[in-house]
CSV table of C-alpha atoms and ligand atoms in Angstrom, one decimal:
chain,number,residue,atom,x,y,z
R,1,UNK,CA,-43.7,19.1,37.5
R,2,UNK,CA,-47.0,19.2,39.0
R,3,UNK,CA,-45.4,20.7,42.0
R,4,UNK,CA,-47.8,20.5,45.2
R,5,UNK,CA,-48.2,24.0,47.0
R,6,UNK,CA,-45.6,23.0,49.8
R,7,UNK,CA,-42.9,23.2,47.3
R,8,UNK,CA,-44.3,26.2,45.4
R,9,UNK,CA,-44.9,27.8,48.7
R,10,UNK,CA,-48.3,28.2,50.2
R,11,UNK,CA,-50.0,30.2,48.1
R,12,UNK,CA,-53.9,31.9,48.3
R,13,UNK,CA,-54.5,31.8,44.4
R,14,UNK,CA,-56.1,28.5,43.3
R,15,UNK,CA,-53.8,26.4,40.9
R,16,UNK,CA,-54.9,26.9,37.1
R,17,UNK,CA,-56.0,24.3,35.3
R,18,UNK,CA,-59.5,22.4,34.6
R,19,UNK,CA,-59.8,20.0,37.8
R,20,UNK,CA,-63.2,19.2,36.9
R,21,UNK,CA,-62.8,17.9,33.6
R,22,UNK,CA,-66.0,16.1,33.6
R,23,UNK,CA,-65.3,13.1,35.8
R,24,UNK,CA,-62.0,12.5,33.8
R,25,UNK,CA,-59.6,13.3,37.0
R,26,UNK,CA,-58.6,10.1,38.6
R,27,UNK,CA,-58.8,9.6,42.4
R,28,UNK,CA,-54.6,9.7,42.6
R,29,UNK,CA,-55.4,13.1,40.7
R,30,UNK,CA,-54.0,11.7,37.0
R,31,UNK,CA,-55.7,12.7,34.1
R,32,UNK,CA,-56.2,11.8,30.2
R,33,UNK,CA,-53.5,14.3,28.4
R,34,UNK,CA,-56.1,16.8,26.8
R,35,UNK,CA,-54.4,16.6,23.3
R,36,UNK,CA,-57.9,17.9,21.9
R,37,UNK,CA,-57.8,20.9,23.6
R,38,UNK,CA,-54.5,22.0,21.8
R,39,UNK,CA,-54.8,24.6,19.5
R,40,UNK,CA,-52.5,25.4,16.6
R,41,UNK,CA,-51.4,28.8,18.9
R,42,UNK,CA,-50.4,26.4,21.3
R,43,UNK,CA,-47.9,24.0,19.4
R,44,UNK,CA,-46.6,27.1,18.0
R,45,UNK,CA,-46.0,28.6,21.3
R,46,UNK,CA,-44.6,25.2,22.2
R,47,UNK,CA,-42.0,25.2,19.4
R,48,UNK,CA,-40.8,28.6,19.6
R,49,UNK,CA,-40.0,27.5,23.4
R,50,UNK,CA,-38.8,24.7,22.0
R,51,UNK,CA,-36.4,26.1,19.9
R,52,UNK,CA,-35.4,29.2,21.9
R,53,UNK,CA,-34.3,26.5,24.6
R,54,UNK,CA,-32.4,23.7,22.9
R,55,UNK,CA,-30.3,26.8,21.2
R,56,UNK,CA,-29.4,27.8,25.0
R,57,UNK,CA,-28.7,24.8,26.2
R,58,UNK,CA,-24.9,24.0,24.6
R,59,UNK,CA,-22.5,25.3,27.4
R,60,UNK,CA,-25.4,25.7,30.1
R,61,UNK,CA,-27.0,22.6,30.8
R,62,UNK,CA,-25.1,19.2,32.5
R,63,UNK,CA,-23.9,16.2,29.6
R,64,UNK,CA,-26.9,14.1,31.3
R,65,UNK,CA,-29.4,16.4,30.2
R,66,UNK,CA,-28.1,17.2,26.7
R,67,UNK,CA,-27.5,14.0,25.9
R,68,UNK,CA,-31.3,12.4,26.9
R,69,UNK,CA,-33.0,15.7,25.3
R,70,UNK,CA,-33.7,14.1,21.9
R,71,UNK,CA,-35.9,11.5,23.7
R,72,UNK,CA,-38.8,13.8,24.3
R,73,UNK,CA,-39.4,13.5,20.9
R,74,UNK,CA,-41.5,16.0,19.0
R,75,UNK,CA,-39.8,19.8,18.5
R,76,UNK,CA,-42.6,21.3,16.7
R,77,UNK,CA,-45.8,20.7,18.4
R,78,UNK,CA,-46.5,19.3,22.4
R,79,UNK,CA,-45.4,15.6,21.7
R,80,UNK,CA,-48.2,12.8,22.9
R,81,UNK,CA,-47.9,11.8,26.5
R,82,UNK,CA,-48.2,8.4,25.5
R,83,UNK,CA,-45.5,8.1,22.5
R,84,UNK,CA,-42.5,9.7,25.5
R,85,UNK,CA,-43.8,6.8,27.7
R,86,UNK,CA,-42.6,4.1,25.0
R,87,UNK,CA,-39.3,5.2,25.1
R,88,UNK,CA,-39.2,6.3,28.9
R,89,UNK,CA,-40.5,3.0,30.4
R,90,UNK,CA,-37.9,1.5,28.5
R,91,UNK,CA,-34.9,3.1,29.5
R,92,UNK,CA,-35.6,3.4,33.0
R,93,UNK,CA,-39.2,2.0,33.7
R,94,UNK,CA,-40.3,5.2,34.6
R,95,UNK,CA,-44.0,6.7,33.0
R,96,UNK,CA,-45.1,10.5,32.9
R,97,UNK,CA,-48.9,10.6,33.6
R,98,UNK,CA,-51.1,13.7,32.7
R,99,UNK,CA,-52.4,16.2,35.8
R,100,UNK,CA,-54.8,19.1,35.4
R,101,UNK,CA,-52.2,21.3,37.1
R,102,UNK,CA,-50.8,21.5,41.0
R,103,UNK,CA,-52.1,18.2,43.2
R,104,UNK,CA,-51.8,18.0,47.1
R,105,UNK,CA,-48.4,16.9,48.4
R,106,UNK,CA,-49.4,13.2,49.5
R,107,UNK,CA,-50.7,12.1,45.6
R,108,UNK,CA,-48.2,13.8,44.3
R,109,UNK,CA,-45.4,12.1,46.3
R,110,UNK,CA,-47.4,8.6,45.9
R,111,UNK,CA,-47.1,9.1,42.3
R,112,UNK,CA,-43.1,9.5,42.2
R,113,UNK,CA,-43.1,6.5,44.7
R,114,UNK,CA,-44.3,4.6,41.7
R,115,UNK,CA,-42.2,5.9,39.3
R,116,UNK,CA,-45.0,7.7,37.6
R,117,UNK,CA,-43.6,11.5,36.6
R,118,UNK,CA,-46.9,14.4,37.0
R,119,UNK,CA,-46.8,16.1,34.2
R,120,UNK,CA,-49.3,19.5,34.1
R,121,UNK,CA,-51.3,19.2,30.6
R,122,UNK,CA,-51.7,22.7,29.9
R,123,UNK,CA,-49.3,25.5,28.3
R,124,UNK,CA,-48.7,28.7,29.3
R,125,UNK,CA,-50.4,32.0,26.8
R,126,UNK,CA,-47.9,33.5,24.7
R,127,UNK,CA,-48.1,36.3,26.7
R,128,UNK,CA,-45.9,34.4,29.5
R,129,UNK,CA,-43.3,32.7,27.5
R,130,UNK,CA,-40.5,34.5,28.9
R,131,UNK,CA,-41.5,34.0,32.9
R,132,UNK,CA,-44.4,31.6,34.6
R,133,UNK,CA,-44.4,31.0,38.4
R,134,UNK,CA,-46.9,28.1,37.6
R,135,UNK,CA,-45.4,25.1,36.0
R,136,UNK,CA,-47.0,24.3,32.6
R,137,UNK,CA,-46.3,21.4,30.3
R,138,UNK,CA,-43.3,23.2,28.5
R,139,UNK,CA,-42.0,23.2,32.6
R,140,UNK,CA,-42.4,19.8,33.3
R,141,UNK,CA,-41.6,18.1,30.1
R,142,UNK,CA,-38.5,20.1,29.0
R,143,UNK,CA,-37.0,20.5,32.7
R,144,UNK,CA,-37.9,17.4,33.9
R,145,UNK,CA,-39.0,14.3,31.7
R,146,UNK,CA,-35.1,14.4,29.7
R,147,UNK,CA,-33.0,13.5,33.1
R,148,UNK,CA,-35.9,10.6,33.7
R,149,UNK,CA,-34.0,9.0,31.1
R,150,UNK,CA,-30.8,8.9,33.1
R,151,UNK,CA,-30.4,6.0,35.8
R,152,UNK,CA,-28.8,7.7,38.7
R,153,UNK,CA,-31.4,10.3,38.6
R,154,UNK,CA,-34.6,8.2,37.6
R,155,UNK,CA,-33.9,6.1,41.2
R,156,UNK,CA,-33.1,9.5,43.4
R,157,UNK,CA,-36.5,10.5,41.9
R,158,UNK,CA,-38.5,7.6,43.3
R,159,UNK,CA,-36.4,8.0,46.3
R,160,UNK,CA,-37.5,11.2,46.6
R,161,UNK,CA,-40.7,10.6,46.5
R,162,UNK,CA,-40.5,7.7,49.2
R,163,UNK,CA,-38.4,9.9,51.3
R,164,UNK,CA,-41.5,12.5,51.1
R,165,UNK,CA,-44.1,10.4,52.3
R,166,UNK,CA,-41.7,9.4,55.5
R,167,UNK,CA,-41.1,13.3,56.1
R,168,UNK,CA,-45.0,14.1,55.7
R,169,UNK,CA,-45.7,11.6,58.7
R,170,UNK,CA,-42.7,13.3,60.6
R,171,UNK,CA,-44.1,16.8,59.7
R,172,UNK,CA,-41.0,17.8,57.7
R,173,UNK,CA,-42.7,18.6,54.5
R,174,UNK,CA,-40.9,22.2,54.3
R,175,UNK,CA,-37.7,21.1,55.1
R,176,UNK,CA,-36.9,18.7,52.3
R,177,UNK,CA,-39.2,20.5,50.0
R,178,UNK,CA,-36.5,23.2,50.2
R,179,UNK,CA,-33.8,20.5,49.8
R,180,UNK,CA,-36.1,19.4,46.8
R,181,UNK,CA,-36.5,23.1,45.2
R,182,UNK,CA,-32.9,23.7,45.4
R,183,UNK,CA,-31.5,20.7,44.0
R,184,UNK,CA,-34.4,19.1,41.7
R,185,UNK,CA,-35.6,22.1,40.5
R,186,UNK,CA,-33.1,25.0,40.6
R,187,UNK,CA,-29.6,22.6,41.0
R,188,UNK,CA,-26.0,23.1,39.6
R,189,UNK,CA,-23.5,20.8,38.8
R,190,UNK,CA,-19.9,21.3,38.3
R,191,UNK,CA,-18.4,19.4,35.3
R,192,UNK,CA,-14.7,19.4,34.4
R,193,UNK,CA,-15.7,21.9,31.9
R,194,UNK,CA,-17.6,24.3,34.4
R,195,UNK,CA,-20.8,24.8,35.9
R,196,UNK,CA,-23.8,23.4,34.2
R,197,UNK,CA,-27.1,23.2,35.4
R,198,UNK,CA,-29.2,20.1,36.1
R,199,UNK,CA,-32.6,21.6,37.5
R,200,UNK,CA,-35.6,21.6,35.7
R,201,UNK,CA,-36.6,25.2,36.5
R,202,UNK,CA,-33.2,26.6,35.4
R,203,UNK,CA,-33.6,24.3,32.4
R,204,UNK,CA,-37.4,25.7,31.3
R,205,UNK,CA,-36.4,29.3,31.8
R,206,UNK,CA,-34.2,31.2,29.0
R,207,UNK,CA,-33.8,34.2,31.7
R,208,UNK,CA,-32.7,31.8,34.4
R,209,UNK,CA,-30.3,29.5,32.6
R,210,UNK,CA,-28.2,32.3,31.8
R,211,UNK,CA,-28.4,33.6,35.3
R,212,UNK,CA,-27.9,30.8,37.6
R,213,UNK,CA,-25.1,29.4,35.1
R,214,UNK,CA,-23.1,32.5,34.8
R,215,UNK,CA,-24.4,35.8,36.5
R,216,UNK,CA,-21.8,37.0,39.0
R,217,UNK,CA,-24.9,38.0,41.2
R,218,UNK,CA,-26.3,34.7,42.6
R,219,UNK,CA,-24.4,32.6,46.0
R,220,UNK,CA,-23.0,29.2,44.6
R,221,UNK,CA,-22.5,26.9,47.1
R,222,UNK,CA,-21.6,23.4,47.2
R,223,UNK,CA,-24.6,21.1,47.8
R,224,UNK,CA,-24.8,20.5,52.4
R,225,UNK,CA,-28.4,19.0,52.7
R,226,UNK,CA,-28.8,20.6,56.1
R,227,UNK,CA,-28.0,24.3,54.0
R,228,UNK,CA,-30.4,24.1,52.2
R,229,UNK,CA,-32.9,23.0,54.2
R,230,UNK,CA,-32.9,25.6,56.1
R,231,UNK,CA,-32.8,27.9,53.7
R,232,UNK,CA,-35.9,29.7,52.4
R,233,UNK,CA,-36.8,30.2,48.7
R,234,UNK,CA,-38.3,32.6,46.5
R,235,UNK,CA,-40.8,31.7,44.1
R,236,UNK,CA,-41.5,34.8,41.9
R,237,UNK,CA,-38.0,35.9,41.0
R,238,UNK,CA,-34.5,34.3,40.0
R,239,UNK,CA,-32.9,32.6,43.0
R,240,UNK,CA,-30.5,34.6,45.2
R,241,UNK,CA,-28.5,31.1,45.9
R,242,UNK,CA,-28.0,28.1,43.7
R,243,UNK,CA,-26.4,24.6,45.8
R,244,UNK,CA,-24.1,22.4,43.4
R,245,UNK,CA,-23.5,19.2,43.1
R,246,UNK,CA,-20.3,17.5,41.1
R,247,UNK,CA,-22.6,14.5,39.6
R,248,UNK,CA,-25.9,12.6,40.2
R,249,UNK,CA,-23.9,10.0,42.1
R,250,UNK,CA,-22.9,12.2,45.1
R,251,UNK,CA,-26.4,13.5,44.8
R,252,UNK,CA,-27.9,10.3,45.5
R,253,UNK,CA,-25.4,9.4,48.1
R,254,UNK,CA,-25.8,12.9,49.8
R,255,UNK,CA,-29.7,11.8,49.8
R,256,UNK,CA,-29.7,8.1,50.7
R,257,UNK,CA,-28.9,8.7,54.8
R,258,UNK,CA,-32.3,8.4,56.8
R,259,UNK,CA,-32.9,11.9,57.1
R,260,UNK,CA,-35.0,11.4,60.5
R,261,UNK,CA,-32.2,13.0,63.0
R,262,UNK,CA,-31.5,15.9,60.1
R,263,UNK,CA,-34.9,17.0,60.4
R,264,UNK,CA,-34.7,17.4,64.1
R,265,UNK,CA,-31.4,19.4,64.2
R,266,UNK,CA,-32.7,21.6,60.9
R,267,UNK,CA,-36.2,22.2,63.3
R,268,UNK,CA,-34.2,23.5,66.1
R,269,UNK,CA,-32.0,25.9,64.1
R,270,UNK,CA,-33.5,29.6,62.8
R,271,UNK,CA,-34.0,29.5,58.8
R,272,UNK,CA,-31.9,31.3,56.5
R,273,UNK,CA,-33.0,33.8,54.0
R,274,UNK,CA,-32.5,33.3,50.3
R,275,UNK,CA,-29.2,35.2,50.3
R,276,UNK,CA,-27.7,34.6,53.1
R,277,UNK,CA,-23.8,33.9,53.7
R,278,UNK,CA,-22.5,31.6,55.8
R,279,UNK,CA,-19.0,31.6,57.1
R,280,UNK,CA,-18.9,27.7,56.8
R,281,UNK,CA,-20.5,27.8,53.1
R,282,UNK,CA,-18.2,26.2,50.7
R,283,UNK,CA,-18.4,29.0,47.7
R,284,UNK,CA,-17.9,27.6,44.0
R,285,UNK,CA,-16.4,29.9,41.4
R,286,UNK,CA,-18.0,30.4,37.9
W,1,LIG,N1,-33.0,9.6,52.6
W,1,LIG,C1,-34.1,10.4,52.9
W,1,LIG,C2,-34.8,10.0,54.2
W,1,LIG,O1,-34.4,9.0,54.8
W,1,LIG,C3,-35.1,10.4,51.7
W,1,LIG,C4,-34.7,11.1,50.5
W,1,LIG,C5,-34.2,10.4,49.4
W,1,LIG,C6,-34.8,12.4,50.4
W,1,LIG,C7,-33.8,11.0,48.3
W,1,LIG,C8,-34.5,13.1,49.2
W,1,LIG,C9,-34.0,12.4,48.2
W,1,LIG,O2,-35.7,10.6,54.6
W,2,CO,CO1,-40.8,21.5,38.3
């Protein structure tokens, strides 16, 4: 996702990308997808992700997302914005709209509000296909766009998104970005079978997935809003803790409180680093 620097964490390097684009940037920061500028380098960088992914994902990722891959389309090459959005806005009604990169939290927020999905244009070099801190198109299409074909999670998205704008004019930005960066992007889920994982930054990283599903290193514990919002996040390494859920529903029913009085009671309690331990924490096994 074009992820705005609150949830990436404040950060001094400018995002990458071409915001200038000759007047093609939009005002809510959408852009045409730059299919043009592809080269042949990067639709074979794009398949070998591709490929080195989907051959992961059997055992790793939650039903949900292995059953709604095949929508994206196109293995071999970066599919067309516009041929996704024919099957997306029928399933769910949801669109994914090109951005030149990162965008400020309030468009970006606006944007899921809408049920429009920001989707950086631009792939990573081949030098970085193992690790980017930056999400690329290969991040935000292959983590992101297959869930938006699921129900449950294509309305927690837009509630998300709603819920974001309310906590920007209550100044809680950091808060339920942390609930966002633990659960939407780096978020387990514990099927009958075992853990699987359901967040888009596990699912785009072949280092990760393996990680987060079965390293015996990482905390697992199951998913307490308040937890995780107070818990701080790293954005250069694997993650040190991973929340779980037990399916979409409870997500979206963990989510739909108004989160007003939360934010107040996570304010006035210290944060938590990225590995601590809790004696109320509710561990899950492997
Ligand atoms: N229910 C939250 C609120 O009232 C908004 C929200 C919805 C946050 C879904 C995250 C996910 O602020
Ligand atoms: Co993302």
């Amino acid at each position: 996702m074009a992820v705005e620097p609150a949830i990436y964490g404040a950060s001094e390097r400018p995002p990458r990308g071409d915001y200038a684009r000759e007047g093609l940037v939009q005002a809510d920061y959408t852009c045409p997808q730059n299919y043009a500028a592809y080269t042949a380098q990067d639709h074979d960088t794009y398949r070998r992700l591709y490929e080195r992914q989907a051959a992961l994902i059997p055992g790793l990722a939650c039903d949900e997302f292995i059953a709604a891959l095949p929508a994206l389309g196109a293995k071999d090459h970066i599919p067309r914005f516009e041929d996704i959005n024919a099957r997306l806005f029928k399933a769910t009604r949801w669109e994914i709209v090109a951005v030149p990169g990162l965008i400020p939290e309030v468009p970006f927020f606006t944007l899921l509000a809408n049920r429009k999905f920001p989707v950086t244009d631009w792939l990573r070099t081949p030098e970085e296909f193992d690790y980017i801190v930056e999400p690329d198109v290969f991040h935000d299409l292959f983590g992101h766009v297959p869930l938006l074909f699921n129900p449950v999670y294509a309305d927690h998205i837009q509630d998300y998104g709603r819920g974001a704008l309310k906590a920007h004019g209550l100044g809680a930005c950091e808060q339920l970005s942390r609930l966002y960066w633990y659960t939407i992007e780096f978020g387990l889920m514990r099927q009958p079978d075992g853990l699987r994982a359901y967040g888009a930054g596990i699912l785009s990283s072949s280092g990760e997935l393996q990680h987060a599903v079965r390293s015996e290193i990482p905390n697992r514990i199951a998913l307490s809003p308040e937890r995780a919002m107070r818990t701080r996040y790293k954005i250069d390494s694997y993650q040190q803790t991973y929340f779980v859920i037990d399916s979409f529903q409870q997500l979206f029913d963990l989510t739909a409180p108004d989160f007003t009085p939360l934010y107040g009671r996570v304010k006035a309690q210290p944060e938590l680093a990225a590995d601590a331990r809790l004696p109320e924490d509710v561990v899950i096994a492997r």
